[in-house]
Amino acid sequence: MAANLDPDAALMLRVKQGDMAAFEELVEKYKQPVMNLLFRTLPDATEAEDLAQHVFLQVFKSAHRYRVSAKFSTWLYTIARNLCLNEIRRRSRHPADSLDATHPENEDQPVRQYEDTKNALPPDLVLRDELTHKIEEALASLPENQRTAILLFREDEMSYEEIAKILGCSLSATKSLIHRGRETLKLKLKPYLRTGVWQETKSR
Amino acid sequence: MMHGTDNNKSPNEEQRPGANPKAAHRLASDSPNCAEHQVAWEDEIRLNHLLHHLPDAPLPSNFTARVLSLAEQEADRRTPSALPGRWQSFTQVLLSMRWSARLAILSAIVAIGLVSVYQYQILARQEVARSVAEVSSVASLPMDVLMNFEAIQRLPEKSREVDVELLAALK
């Protein structure tokens, strides 16, 4: 893939030459999408933020090895997901922070919920919105690969092929993950989808 | 259920279920009798809307600055100074001079180096000559003096100095 087909790859080639302005441009462009992905995978906003910084630092460190073989965003999200999985593994090795622990009241539910995260946020943020809360809960209940696939799918220009590369699985498996994830979400959000409450949500 | 039956859909619409609300509405209106499909498509559209309108994660305003600061630290760490400080300042001073001055300084440095090497060689030769002289004086001694050489050698340094005087007297 030629660098001129992907402006981000062209920027990354400039980063490879030590251009900090190009790196800043990439960070500015991707900080929010990367943070959105990490925030909905890790339960803690501060940890997600630290990890997002680490993702971009890793991009900078790996710049000298960068080859234009795929879209920059694919490479970036692969790094983000790998670091995120490493963090989840690290946490799972410590019982106090275990993500595998079941909910004290409902053993079918994971202990990882977004309530704690939301308590750490300013009270007038989106978490006061019941519908948003329900969507976040539904997303959090999905298996990691389904959730990541759904969140990447949410990115406007992310194709099935790119998502498959990031997840490291086949195209058909990726389509299946997204389909199953969406079906689960539709099932969990059915009352909200049918009542049309979604029309009242704030637009970004 | 995810994919419709509309043959006029673009490949992008085909790949992303419900990504295009207009296409989904068109599909629903094209097959009004298929209520189940219509409801399914409406669910797809609403789900997409919900997902696309999820609020952004909170991000501090100085996030980029912090990342850039970390990156700059990393860049500094990976690029160690090529020359130590004093040597660097010396080379800077040297480079700021005219070429004749540079040549004179470099010649002086080379000359000092050559003289040092020559002096070292002279000192080394003198040391060898002194050793040979000592050995030759010992070789001229009678054999009965050398019979106790091992015992004398084991004596402390102070005692040996006395023995040297004794050897001189014996000569």
PDB file of N, CA, C and O in Angstrom, chain A residues 89-153:
ATOM      1  N   ARG A  89      -4.494  -9.629  31.334  1.00  0.00           N
ATOM      2  CA  ARG A  89      -3.788 -10.819  31.847  1.00  0.00           C
ATOM      3  C   ARG A  89      -3.063 -10.480  33.144  1.00  0.00           C
ATOM      4  O   ARG A  89      -3.081 -11.245  34.093  1.00  0.00           O
ATOM      5  N   ARG A  90      -2.404  -9.323  33.160  1.00  0.00           N
ATOM      6  CA  ARG A  90      -1.671  -8.919  34.358  1.00  0.00           C
ATOM      7  C   ARG A  90      -2.617  -8.799  35.553  1.00  0.00           C
ATOM      8  O   ARG A  90      -2.320  -9.263  36.639  1.00  0.00           O
ATOM      9  N   ARG A  91      -3.758  -8.194  35.295  1.00  0.00           N
ATOM     10  CA  ARG A  91      -4.733  -8.027  36.375  1.00  0.00           C
ATOM     11  C   ARG A  91      -5.305  -9.359  36.830  1.00  0.00           C
ATOM     12  O   ARG A  91      -5.577  -9.549  38.016  1.00  0.00           O
ATOM     13  N   SER A  92      -5.473 -10.267  35.879  1.00  0.00           N
ATOM     14  CA  SER A  92      -6.062 -11.567  36.236  1.00  0.00           C
ATOM     15  C   SER A  92      -5.108 -12.394  37.100  1.00  0.00           C
ATOM     16  O   SER A  92      -5.539 -13.308  37.797  1.00  0.00           O
ATOM     17  N   ARG A  93      -3.801 -12.067  37.045  1.00  0.00           N
ATOM     18  CA  ARG A  93      -2.837 -12.793  37.880  1.00  0.00           C
ATOM     19  C   ARG A  93      -2.887 -12.335  39.329  1.00  0.00           C
ATOM     20  O   ARG A  93      -2.346 -12.972  40.208  1.00  0.00           O
ATOM     21  N   HIS A  94      -3.517 -11.194  39.555  1.00  0.00           N
ATOM     22  CA  HIS A  94      -3.648 -10.684  40.918  1.00  0.00           C
ATOM     23  C   HIS A  94      -5.099 -10.864  41.360  1.00  0.00           C
ATOM     24  O   HIS A  94      -5.977 -10.177  40.825  1.00  0.00           O
ATOM     25  N   PRO A  95      -5.324 -11.725  42.325  1.00  0.00           N
ATOM     26  CA  PRO A  95      -6.709 -12.026  42.730  1.00  0.00           C
ATOM     27  C   PRO A  95      -7.514 -10.796  43.105  1.00  0.00           C
ATOM     28  O   PRO A  95      -8.692 -10.727  42.833  1.00  0.00           O
ATOM     29  N   ALA A  96      -6.865  -9.825  43.721  1.00  0.00           N
ATOM     30  CA  ALA A  96      -7.599  -8.633  44.164  1.00  0.00           C
ATOM     31  C   ALA A  96      -8.191  -7.871  42.991  1.00  0.00           C
ATOM     32  O   ALA A  96      -9.231  -7.240  43.115  1.00  0.00           O
ATOM     33  N   ASP A  97      -7.520  -7.977  41.838  1.00  0.00           N
ATOM     34  CA  ASP A  97      -7.990  -7.233  40.668  1.00  0.00           C
ATOM     35  C   ASP A  97      -8.600  -8.157  39.619  1.00  0.00           C
ATOM     36  O   ASP A  97      -8.751  -7.779  38.477  1.00  0.00           O
ATOM     37  N   SER A  98      -8.927  -9.381  40.018  1.00  0.00           N
ATOM     38  CA  SER A  98      -9.336 -10.375  39.032  1.00  0.00           C
ATOM     39  C   SER A  98     -10.549  -9.937  38.225  1.00  0.00           C
ATOM     40  O   SER A  98     -11.545  -9.462  38.761  1.00  0.00           O
ATOM     41  N   LEU A  99     -10.434 -10.111  36.923  1.00  0.00           N
ATOM     42  CA  LEU A  99     -11.561  -9.829  36.033  1.00  0.00           C
ATOM     43  C   LEU A  99     -12.437 -11.061  35.870  1.00  0.00           C
ATOM     44  O   LEU A  99     -13.518 -10.986  35.324  1.00  0.00           O
ATOM     45  N   ASP A 100     -11.909 -12.213  36.308  1.00  0.00           N
ATOM     46  CA  ASP A 100     -12.653 -13.454  36.137  1.00  0.00           C
ATOM     47  C   ASP A 100     -13.628 -13.697  37.283  1.00  0.00           C
ATOM     48  O   ASP A 100     -14.454 -14.599  37.221  1.00  0.00           O
ATOM     49  N   ALA A 101     -13.485 -12.911  38.344  1.00  0.00           N
ATOM     50  CA  ALA A 101     -14.356 -13.121  39.489  1.00  0.00           C
ATOM     51  C   ALA A 101     -15.813 -12.864  39.113  1.00  0.00           C
ATOM     52  O   ALA A 101     -16.112 -11.982  38.309  1.00  0.00           O
ATOM     53  N   THR A 102     -16.692 -13.660  39.695  1.00  0.00           N
ATOM     54  CA  THR A 102     -18.108 -13.508  39.357  1.00  0.00           C
ATOM     55  C   THR A 102     -18.753 -12.481  40.273  1.00  0.00           C
ATOM     56  O   THR A 102     -18.246 -12.164  41.353  1.00  0.00           O
ATOM     57  N   HIS A 103     -19.885 -12.020  39.830  1.00  0.00           N
ATOM     58  CA  HIS A 103     -20.623 -11.025  40.587  1.00  0.00           C
ATOM     59  C   HIS A 103     -21.122 -11.656  41.889  1.00  0.00           C
ATOM     60  O   HIS A 103     -21.590 -12.796  41.872  1.00  0.00           O
ATOM     61  N   PRO A 104     -21.029 -10.955  43.019  1.00  0.00           N
ATOM     62  CA  PRO A 104     -21.444 -11.562  44.290  1.00  0.00           C
ATOM     63  C   PRO A 104     -22.913 -11.961  44.330  1.00  0.00           C
ATOM     64  O   PRO A 104     -23.271 -12.913  45.016  1.00  0.00           O
ATOM     65  N   GLU A 105     -23.762 -11.231  43.613  1.00  0.00           N
ATOM     66  CA  GLU A 105     -25.200 -11.543  43.663  1.00  0.00           C
ATOM     67  C   GLU A 105     -25.646 -12.418  42.509  1.00  0.00           C
ATOM     68  O   GLU A 105     -26.578 -13.199  42.632  1.00  0.00           O
ATOM     69  N   ASN A 106     -24.966 -12.279  41.380  1.00  0.00           N
ATOM     70  CA  ASN A 106     -25.358 -13.055  40.206  1.00  0.00           C
ATOM     71  C   ASN A 106     -24.107 -13.679  39.588  1.00  0.00           C
ATOM     72  O   ASN A 106     -23.274 -12.989  39.009  1.00  0.00           O
ATOM     73  N   GLU A 107     -24.009 -14.976  39.724  1.00  0.00           N
ATOM     74  CA  GLU A 107     -22.796 -15.657  39.283  1.00  0.00           C
ATOM     75  C   GLU A 107     -22.644 -15.665  37.758  1.00  0.00           C
ATOM     76  O   GLU A 107     -21.572 -15.949  37.238  1.00  0.00           O
ATOM     77  N   ASP A 108     -23.713 -15.388  37.051  1.00  0.00           N
ATOM     78  CA  ASP A 108     -23.634 -15.354  35.585  1.00  0.00           C
ATOM     79  C   ASP A 108     -23.046 -14.049  35.072  1.00  0.00           C
ATOM     80  O   ASP A 108     -22.689 -13.937  33.904  1.00  0.00           O
ATOM     81  N   GLN A 109     -22.998 -13.071  35.949  1.00  0.00           N
ATOM     82  CA  GLN A 109     -22.511 -11.758  35.524  1.00  0.00           C
ATOM     83  C   GLN A 109     -21.052 -11.579  35.935  1.00  0.00           C
ATOM     84  O   GLN A 109     -20.672 -11.965  37.038  1.00  0.00           O
ATOM     85  N   PRO A 110     -20.235 -10.987  35.076  1.00  0.00           N
ATOM     86  CA  PRO A 110     -18.866 -10.690  35.498  1.00  0.00           C
ATOM     87  C   PRO A 110     -18.870  -9.559  36.503  1.00  0.00           C
ATOM     88  O   PRO A 110     -19.788  -8.735  36.511  1.00  0.00           O
ATOM     89  N   VAL A 111     -17.810  -9.553  37.329  1.00  0.00           N
ATOM     90  CA  VAL A 111     -17.748  -8.511  38.345  1.00  0.00           C
ATOM     91  C   VAL A 111     -17.449  -7.156  37.722  1.00  0.00           C
ATOM     92  O   VAL A 111     -17.727  -6.114  38.281  1.00  0.00           O
ATOM     93  N   ARG A 112     -16.877  -7.189  36.510  1.00  0.00           N
ATOM     94  CA  ARG A 112     -16.516  -5.941  35.838  1.00  0.00           C
ATOM     95  C   ARG A 112     -17.769  -5.230  35.357  1.00  0.00           C
ATOM     96  O   ARG A 112     -18.472  -5.717  34.480  1.00  0.00           O
ATOM     97  N   GLN A 113     -18.082  -4.161  35.959  1.00  0.00           N
ATOM     98  CA  GLN A 113     -19.225  -3.346  35.569  1.00  0.00           C
ATOM     99  C   GLN A 113     -18.747  -1.910  35.409  1.00  0.00           C
ATOM    100  O   GLN A 113     -17.638  -1.576  35.796  1.00  0.00           O
ATOM    101  N   TYR A 114     -19.613  -1.079  34.896  1.00  0.00           N
ATOM    102  CA  TYR A 114     -19.191   0.302  34.672  1.00  0.00           C
ATOM    103  C   TYR A 114     -19.621   1.259  35.784  1.00  0.00           C
ATOM    104  O   TYR A 114     -19.318   2.429  35.717  1.00  0.00           O
ATOM    105  N   GLU A 115     -20.273   0.715  36.807  1.00  0.00           N
ATOM    106  CA  GLU A 115     -20.717   1.604  37.881  1.00  0.00           C
ATOM    107  C   GLU A 115     -19.534   2.312  38.536  1.00  0.00           C
ATOM    108  O   GLU A 115     -19.563   3.509  38.737  1.00  0.00           O
ATOM    109  N   ASP A 116     -18.503   1.539  38.868  1.00  0.00           N
ATOM    110  CA  ASP A 116     -17.347   2.123  39.534  1.00  0.00           C
ATOM    111  C   ASP A 116     -16.700   3.196  38.677  1.00  0.00           C
ATOM    112  O   ASP A 116     -16.307   4.247  39.149  1.00  0.00           O
ATOM    113  N   THR A 117     -16.588   2.884  37.398  1.00  0.00           N
ATOM    114  CA  THR A 117     -15.997   3.845  36.475  1.00  0.00           C
ATOM    115  C   THR A 117     -16.788   5.138  36.465  1.00  0.00           C
ATOM    116  O   THR A 117     -16.246   6.229  36.480  1.00  0.00           O
ATOM    117  N   LYS A 118     -18.059   4.968  36.471  1.00  0.00           N
ATOM    118  CA  LYS A 118     -18.907   6.143  36.350  1.00  0.00           C
ATOM    119  C   LYS A 118     -18.866   6.974  37.631  1.00  0.00           C
ATOM    120  O   LYS A 118     -18.998   8.178  37.586  1.00  0.00           O
ATOM    121  N   ASN A 119     -18.686   6.292  38.764  1.00  0.00           N
ATOM    122  CA  ASN A 119     -18.596   7.044  40.003  1.00  0.00           C
ATOM    123  C   ASN A 119     -17.370   7.941  40.012  1.00  0.00           C
ATOM    124  O   ASN A 119     -17.335   8.943  40.707  1.00  0.00           O
ATOM    125  N   ALA A 120     -16.339   7.530  39.254  1.00  0.00           N
ATOM    126  CA  ALA A 120     -15.112   8.308  39.223  1.00  0.00           C
ATOM    127  C   ALA A 120     -15.229   9.512  38.289  1.00  0.00           C
ATOM    128  O   ALA A 120     -14.357  10.353  38.248  1.00  0.00           O
ATOM    129  N   LEU A 121     -16.296   9.574  37.542  1.00  0.00           N
ATOM    130  CA  LEU A 121     -16.449  10.642  36.560  1.00  0.00           C
ATOM    131  C   LEU A 121     -17.307  11.777  37.144  1.00  0.00           C
ATOM    132  O   LEU A 121     -18.035  11.564  38.110  1.00  0.00           O
ATOM    133  N   PRO A 122     -17.210  12.947  36.529  1.00  0.00           N
ATOM    134  CA  PRO A 122     -18.092  14.042  36.963  1.00  0.00           C
ATOM    135  C   PRO A 122     -19.550  13.607  36.857  1.00  0.00           C
ATOM    136  O   PRO A 122     -19.924  12.922  35.901  1.00  0.00           O
ATOM    137  N   PRO A 123     -20.369  14.009  37.829  1.00  0.00           N
ATOM    138  CA  PRO A 123     -21.740  13.489  37.888  1.00  0.00           C
ATOM    139  C   PRO A 123     -22.605  13.859  36.700  1.00  0.00           C
ATOM    140  O   PRO A 123     -23.568  13.156  36.391  1.00  0.00           O
ATOM    141  N   ASP A 124     -22.284  14.956  36.039  1.00  0.00           N
ATOM    142  CA  ASP A 124     -23.150  15.384  34.938  1.00  0.00           C
ATOM    143  C   ASP A 124     -22.717  14.804  33.602  1.00  0.00           C
ATOM    144  O   ASP A 124     -23.181  15.230  32.556  1.00  0.00           O
ATOM    145  N   LEU A 125     -21.826  13.816  33.638  1.00  0.00           N
ATOM    146  CA  LEU A 125     -21.431  13.179  32.381  1.00  0.00           C
ATOM    147  C   LEU A 125     -22.501  12.194  31.943  1.00  0.00           C
ATOM    148  O   LEU A 125     -23.508  11.970  32.626  1.00  0.00           O
ATOM    149  N   VAL A 126     -22.210  11.511  30.841  1.00  0.00           N
ATOM    150  CA  VAL A 126     -23.203  10.670  30.176  1.00  0.00           C
ATOM    151  C   VAL A 126     -23.801   9.576  31.029  1.00  0.00           C
ATOM    152  O   VAL A 126     -24.873   9.070  30.709  1.00  0.00           O
ATOM    153  N   LEU A 127     -23.123   9.206  32.125  1.00  0.00           N
ATOM    154  CA  LEU A 127     -23.581   8.056  32.892  1.00  0.00           C
ATOM    155  C   LEU A 127     -24.917   8.299  33.579  1.00  0.00           C
ATOM    156  O   LEU A 127     -25.568   7.348  33.993  1.00  0.00           O
ATOM    157  N   ARG A 128     -25.319   9.552  33.711  1.00  0.00           N
ATOM    158  CA  ARG A 128     -26.626   9.849  34.293  1.00  0.00           C
ATOM    159  C   ARG A 128     -27.733   9.483  33.302  1.00  0.00           C
ATOM    160  O   ARG A 128     -28.882   9.348  33.674  1.00  0.00           O
ATOM    161  N   ASP A 129     -27.350   9.336  32.078  1.00  0.00           N
ATOM    162  CA  ASP A 129     -28.332   8.974  31.065  1.00  0.00           C
ATOM    163  C   ASP A 129     -28.593   7.471  31.156  1.00  0.00           C
ATOM    164  O   ASP A 129     -27.698   6.664  30.931  1.00  0.00           O
ATOM    165  N   GLU A 130     -29.787   7.111  31.469  1.00  0.00           N
ATOM    166  CA  GLU A 130     -30.103   5.697  31.695  1.00  0.00           C
ATOM    167  C   GLU A 130     -29.853   4.843  30.470  1.00  0.00           C
ATOM    168  O   GLU A 130     -29.312   3.741  30.555  1.00  0.00           O
ATOM    169  N   LEU A 131     -30.201   5.368  29.325  1.00  0.00           N
ATOM    170  CA  LEU A 131     -30.031   4.593  28.103  1.00  0.00           C
ATOM    171  C   LEU A 131     -28.553   4.327  27.814  1.00  0.00           C
ATOM    172  O   LEU A 131     -28.161   3.190  27.511  1.00  0.00           O
ATOM    173  N   THR A 132     -27.763   5.363  27.963  1.00  0.00           N
ATOM    174  CA  THR A 132     -26.326   5.198  27.764  1.00  0.00           C
ATOM    175  C   THR A 132     -25.772   4.170  28.741  1.00  0.00           C
ATOM    176  O   THR A 132     -24.954   3.321  28.387  1.00  0.00           O
ATOM    177  N   HIS A 133     -26.265   4.253  29.950  1.00  0.00           N
ATOM    178  CA  HIS A 133     -25.845   3.317  30.996  1.00  0.00           C
ATOM    179  C   HIS A 133     -26.167   1.882  30.574  1.00  0.00           C
ATOM    180  O   HIS A 133     -25.348   0.972  30.734  1.00  0.00           O
ATOM    181  N   LYS A 134     -27.352   1.697  30.029  1.00  0.00           N
ATOM    182  CA  LYS A 134     -27.769   0.351  29.611  1.00  0.00           C
ATOM    183  C   LYS A 134     -26.898  -0.158  28.462  1.00  0.00           C
ATOM    184  O   LYS A 134     -26.534  -1.335  28.413  1.00  0.00           O
ATOM    185  N   ILE A 135     -26.576   0.734  27.534  1.00  0.00           N
ATOM    186  CA  ILE A 135     -25.738   0.322  26.399  1.00  0.00           C
ATOM    187  C   ILE A 135     -24.347  -0.060  26.893  1.00  0.00           C
ATOM    188  O   ILE A 135     -23.779  -1.084  26.477  1.00  0.00           O
ATOM    189  N   GLU A 136     -23.814   0.753  27.784  1.00  0.00           N
ATOM    190  CA  GLU A 136     -22.481   0.461  28.333  1.00  0.00           C
ATOM    191  C   GLU A 136     -22.492  -0.886  29.052  1.00  0.00           C
ATOM    192  O   GLU A 136     -21.558  -1.680  28.924  1.00  0.00           O
ATOM    193  N   GLU A 137     -23.557  -1.124  29.802  1.00  0.00           N
ATOM    194  CA  GLU A 137     -23.686  -2.398  30.514  1.00  0.00           C
ATOM    195  C   GLU A 137     -23.751  -3.565  29.538  1.00  0.00           C
ATOM    196  O   GLU A 137     -23.099  -4.593  29.733  1.00  0.00           O
ATOM    197  N   ALA A 138     -24.556  -3.377  28.500  1.00  0.00           N
ATOM    198  CA  ALA A 138     -24.700  -4.445  27.506  1.00  0.00           C
ATOM    199  C   ALA A 138     -23.370  -4.714  26.816  1.00  0.00           C
ATOM    200  O   ALA A 138     -22.993  -5.873  26.588  1.00  0.00           O
ATOM    201  N   LEU A 139     -22.651  -3.655  26.493  1.00  0.00           N
ATOM    202  CA  LEU A 139     -21.334  -3.820  25.855  1.00  0.00           C
ATOM    203  C   LEU A 139     -20.357  -4.515  26.803  1.00  0.00           C
ATOM    204  O   LEU A 139     -19.610  -5.410  26.406  1.00  0.00           O
ATOM    205  N   ALA A 140     -20.398  -4.112  28.070  1.00  0.00           N
ATOM    206  CA  ALA A 140     -19.472  -4.683  29.059  1.00  0.00           C
ATOM    207  C   ALA A 140     -19.733  -6.168  29.273  1.00  0.00           C
ATOM    208  O   ALA A 140     -18.827  -6.912  29.638  1.00  0.00           O
ATOM    209  N   SER A 141     -20.964  -6.579  29.036  1.00  0.00           N
ATOM    210  CA  SER A 141     -21.295  -7.990  29.267  1.00  0.00           C
ATOM    211  C   SER A 141     -20.833  -8.891  28.119  1.00  0.00           C
ATOM    212  O   SER A 141     -20.822 -10.105  28.262  1.00  0.00           O
ATOM    213  N   LEU A 142     -20.446  -8.281  27.002  1.00  0.00           N
ATOM    214  CA  LEU A 142     -19.998  -9.083  25.852  1.00  0.00           C
ATOM    215  C   LEU A 142     -18.602  -9.651  26.112  1.00  0.00           C
ATOM    216  O   LEU A 142     -17.803  -9.027  26.819  1.00  0.00           O
ATOM    217  N   PRO A 143     -18.286 -10.797  25.524  1.00  0.00           N
ATOM    218  CA  PRO A 143     -16.893 -11.276  25.586  1.00  0.00           C
ATOM    219  C   PRO A 143     -15.957 -10.256  24.927  1.00  0.00           C
ATOM    220  O   PRO A 143     -16.391  -9.503  24.037  1.00  0.00           O
ATOM    221  N   GLU A 144     -14.715 -10.263  25.358  1.00  0.00           N
ATOM    222  CA  GLU A 144     -13.773  -9.216  24.919  1.00  0.00           C
ATOM    223  C   GLU A 144     -13.685  -9.114  23.406  1.00  0.00           C
ATOM    224  O   GLU A 144     -13.704  -8.013  22.844  1.00  0.00           O
ATOM    225  N   ASN A 145     -13.578 -10.259  22.720  1.00  0.00           N
ATOM    226  CA  ASN A 145     -13.382 -10.186  21.262  1.00  0.00           C
ATOM    227  C   ASN A 145     -14.632  -9.649  20.554  1.00  0.00           C
ATOM    228  O   ASN A 145     -14.529  -8.898  19.591  1.00  0.00           O
ATOM    229  N   GLN A 146     -15.807 -10.019  21.071  1.00  0.00           N
ATOM    230  CA  GLN A 146     -17.041  -9.489  20.468  1.00  0.00           C
ATOM    231  C   GLN A 146     -17.143  -7.976  20.711  1.00  0.00           C
ATOM    232  O   GLN A 146     -17.492  -7.218  19.803  1.00  0.00           O
ATOM    233  N   ARG A 147     -16.825  -7.593  21.942  1.00  0.00           N
ATOM    234  CA  ARG A 147     -16.921  -6.165  22.276  1.00  0.00           C
ATOM    235  C   ARG A 147     -15.946  -5.347  21.429  1.00  0.00           C
ATOM    236  O   ARG A 147     -16.315  -4.308  20.855  1.00  0.00           O
ATOM    237  N   THR A 148     -14.701  -5.847  21.334  1.00  0.00           N
ATOM    238  CA  THR A 148     -13.706  -5.110  20.539  1.00  0.00           C
ATOM    239  C   THR A 148     -14.154  -5.038  19.081  1.00  0.00           C
ATOM    240  O   THR A 148     -14.026  -3.984  18.446  1.00  0.00           O
ATOM    241  N   ALA A 149     -14.657  -6.147  18.567  1.00  0.00           N
ATOM    242  CA  ALA A 149     -15.117  -6.152  17.167  1.00  0.00           C
ATOM    243  C   ALA A 149     -16.245  -5.140  16.955  1.00  0.00           C
ATOM    244  O   ALA A 149     -16.234  -4.378  15.985  1.00  0.00           O
ATOM    245  N   ILE A 150     -17.175  -5.114  17.895  1.00  0.00           N
ATOM    246  CA  ILE A 150     -18.303  -4.173  17.797  1.00  0.00           C
ATOM    247  C   ILE A 150     -17.805  -2.723  17.868  1.00  0.00           C
ATOM    248  O   ILE A 150     -18.225  -1.864  17.082  1.00  0.00           O
ATOM    249  N   LEU A 151     -16.889  -2.475  18.798  1.00  0.00           N
ATOM    250  CA  LEU A 151     -16.393  -1.100  18.961  1.00  0.00           C
ATOM    251  C   LEU A 151     -15.570  -0.656  17.757  1.00  0.00           C
ATOM    252  O   LEU A 151     -15.643   0.501  17.344  1.00  0.00           O
ATOM    253  N   LEU A 152     -14.802  -1.580  17.187  1.00  0.00           N
ATOM    254  CA  LEU A 152     -14.042  -1.234  15.979  1.00  0.00           C
ATOM    255  C   LEU A 152     -14.981  -1.049  14.790  1.00  0.00           C
ATOM    256  O   LEU A 152     -14.780  -0.174  13.954  1.00  0.00           O
ATOM    257  N   PHE A 153     -16.007  -1.878  14.758  1.00  0.00           N
ATOM    258  CA  PHE A 153     -17.010  -1.791  13.699  1.00  0.00           C
ATOM    259  C   PHE A 153     -17.717  -0.439  13.738  1.00  0.00           C
ATOM    260  O   PHE A 153     -18.139   0.097  12.721  1.00  0.00           O
TER     261      PHE A 153
END
